[in-house]
XYZ file of C-alpha atoms in Angstrom:
123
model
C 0.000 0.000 0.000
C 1.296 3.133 -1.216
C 0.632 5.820 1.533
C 0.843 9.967 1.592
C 4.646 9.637 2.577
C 5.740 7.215 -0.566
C 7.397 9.711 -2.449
C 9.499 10.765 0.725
C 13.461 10.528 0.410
C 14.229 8.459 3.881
C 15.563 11.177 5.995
C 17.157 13.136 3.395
C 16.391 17.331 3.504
C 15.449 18.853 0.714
C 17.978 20.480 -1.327
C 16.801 24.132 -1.624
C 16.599 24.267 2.513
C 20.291 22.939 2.721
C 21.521 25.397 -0.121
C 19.630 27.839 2.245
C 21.218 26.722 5.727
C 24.614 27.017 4.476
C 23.946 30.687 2.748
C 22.285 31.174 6.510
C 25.981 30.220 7.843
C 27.514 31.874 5.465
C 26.340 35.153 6.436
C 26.478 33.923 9.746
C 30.169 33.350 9.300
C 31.424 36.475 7.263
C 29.317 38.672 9.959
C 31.170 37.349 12.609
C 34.498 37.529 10.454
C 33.487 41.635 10.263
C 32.747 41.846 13.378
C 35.599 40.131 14.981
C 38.019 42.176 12.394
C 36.468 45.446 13.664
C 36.859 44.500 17.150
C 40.552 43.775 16.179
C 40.767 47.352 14.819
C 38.946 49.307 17.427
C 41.073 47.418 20.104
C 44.141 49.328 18.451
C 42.798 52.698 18.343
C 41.898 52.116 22.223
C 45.493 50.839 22.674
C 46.645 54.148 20.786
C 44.459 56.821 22.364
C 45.900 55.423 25.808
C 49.103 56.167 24.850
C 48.492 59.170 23.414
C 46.176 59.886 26.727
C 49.553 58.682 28.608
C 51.512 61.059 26.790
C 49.648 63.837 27.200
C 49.132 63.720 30.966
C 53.397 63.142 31.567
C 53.471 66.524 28.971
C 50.812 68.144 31.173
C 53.013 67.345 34.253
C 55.562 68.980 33.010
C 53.919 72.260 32.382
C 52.371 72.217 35.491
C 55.742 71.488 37.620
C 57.596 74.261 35.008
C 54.185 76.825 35.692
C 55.209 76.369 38.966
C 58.568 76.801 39.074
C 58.125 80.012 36.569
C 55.473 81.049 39.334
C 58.247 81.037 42.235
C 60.261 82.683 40.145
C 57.773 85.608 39.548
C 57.234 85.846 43.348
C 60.762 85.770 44.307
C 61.268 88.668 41.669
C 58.560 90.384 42.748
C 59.425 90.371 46.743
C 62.733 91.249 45.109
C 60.908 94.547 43.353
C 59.331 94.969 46.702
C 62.183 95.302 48.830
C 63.946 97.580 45.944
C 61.481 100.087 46.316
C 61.206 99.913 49.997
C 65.178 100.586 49.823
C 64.701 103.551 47.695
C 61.653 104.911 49.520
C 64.368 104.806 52.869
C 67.371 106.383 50.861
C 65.337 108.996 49.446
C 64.015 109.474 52.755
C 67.227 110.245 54.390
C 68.555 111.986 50.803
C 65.816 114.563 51.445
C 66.422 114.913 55.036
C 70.076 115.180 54.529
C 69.249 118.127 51.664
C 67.297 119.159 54.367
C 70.529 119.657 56.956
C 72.543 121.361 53.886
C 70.274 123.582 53.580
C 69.797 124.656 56.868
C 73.291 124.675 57.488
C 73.949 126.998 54.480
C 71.247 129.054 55.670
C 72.967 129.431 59.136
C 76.257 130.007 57.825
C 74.783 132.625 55.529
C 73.319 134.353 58.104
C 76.679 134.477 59.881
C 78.347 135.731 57.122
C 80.536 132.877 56.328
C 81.017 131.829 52.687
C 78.566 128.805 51.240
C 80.234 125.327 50.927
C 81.803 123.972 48.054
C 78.481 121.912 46.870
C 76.669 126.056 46.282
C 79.273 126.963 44.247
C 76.802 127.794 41.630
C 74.950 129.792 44.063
């Protein structure tokens, strides 16, 4: 008796499902390929923009520790400056009030009728 299932192959697929598993793997296959390749490549760039990250933080120490050393430098100038024009504030301090004692002592030798010293000369 010849049933529904006579003109089966015995456990055989058939061929247009197995052409279409293996384009399925395939695919499959080549998109894990890309994938894996892209990894790959993005892996690199992370491994070269730590470096470069790396690099850039040892350059920015540098700048930092020479800023700093430029900004002692700048202080120590400028206490320098400081105590400069302190100095000069005292010298012409006592240069006036020694002008001051010349001329007074001018004045009283003037009014005693002695002649002026040798820095009136001018006079």
């Amino acid at each position: 008796m010849v049933g529904f299932g006579a003109n089966r192959r015995g456990g055989r697929l058939p061929s247009l499902v197995f052409v279409g598993l293996l384009v399925v793997i395939a695919v499959l296959a080549f998109n894990c390929w890309s994938a894996s390749s892209r990894q790959a490549l993005l892996q690199e760039e992370v491994a070269e923009l730590q470096s470069q990250a790396k690099r850039t933080e040892v350059a920015r120490g540098r700048l930092e520790k020479r800023n700093s050393d430029l900004m002692g430098k700048v202080d120590s100038h400028r206490k320098q400056l400081e105590q400069k024009e302190a100095d000069y504030g005292r010298l012409s301090a006592q240069l006036q009030a020694r002008d001051a004692q010349v001329k007074k002592c001018e004045d009283s030798k003037v009014k005693r009728g002695l002649p002026p010293g040798p820095g009136a000369a001018g006079a």
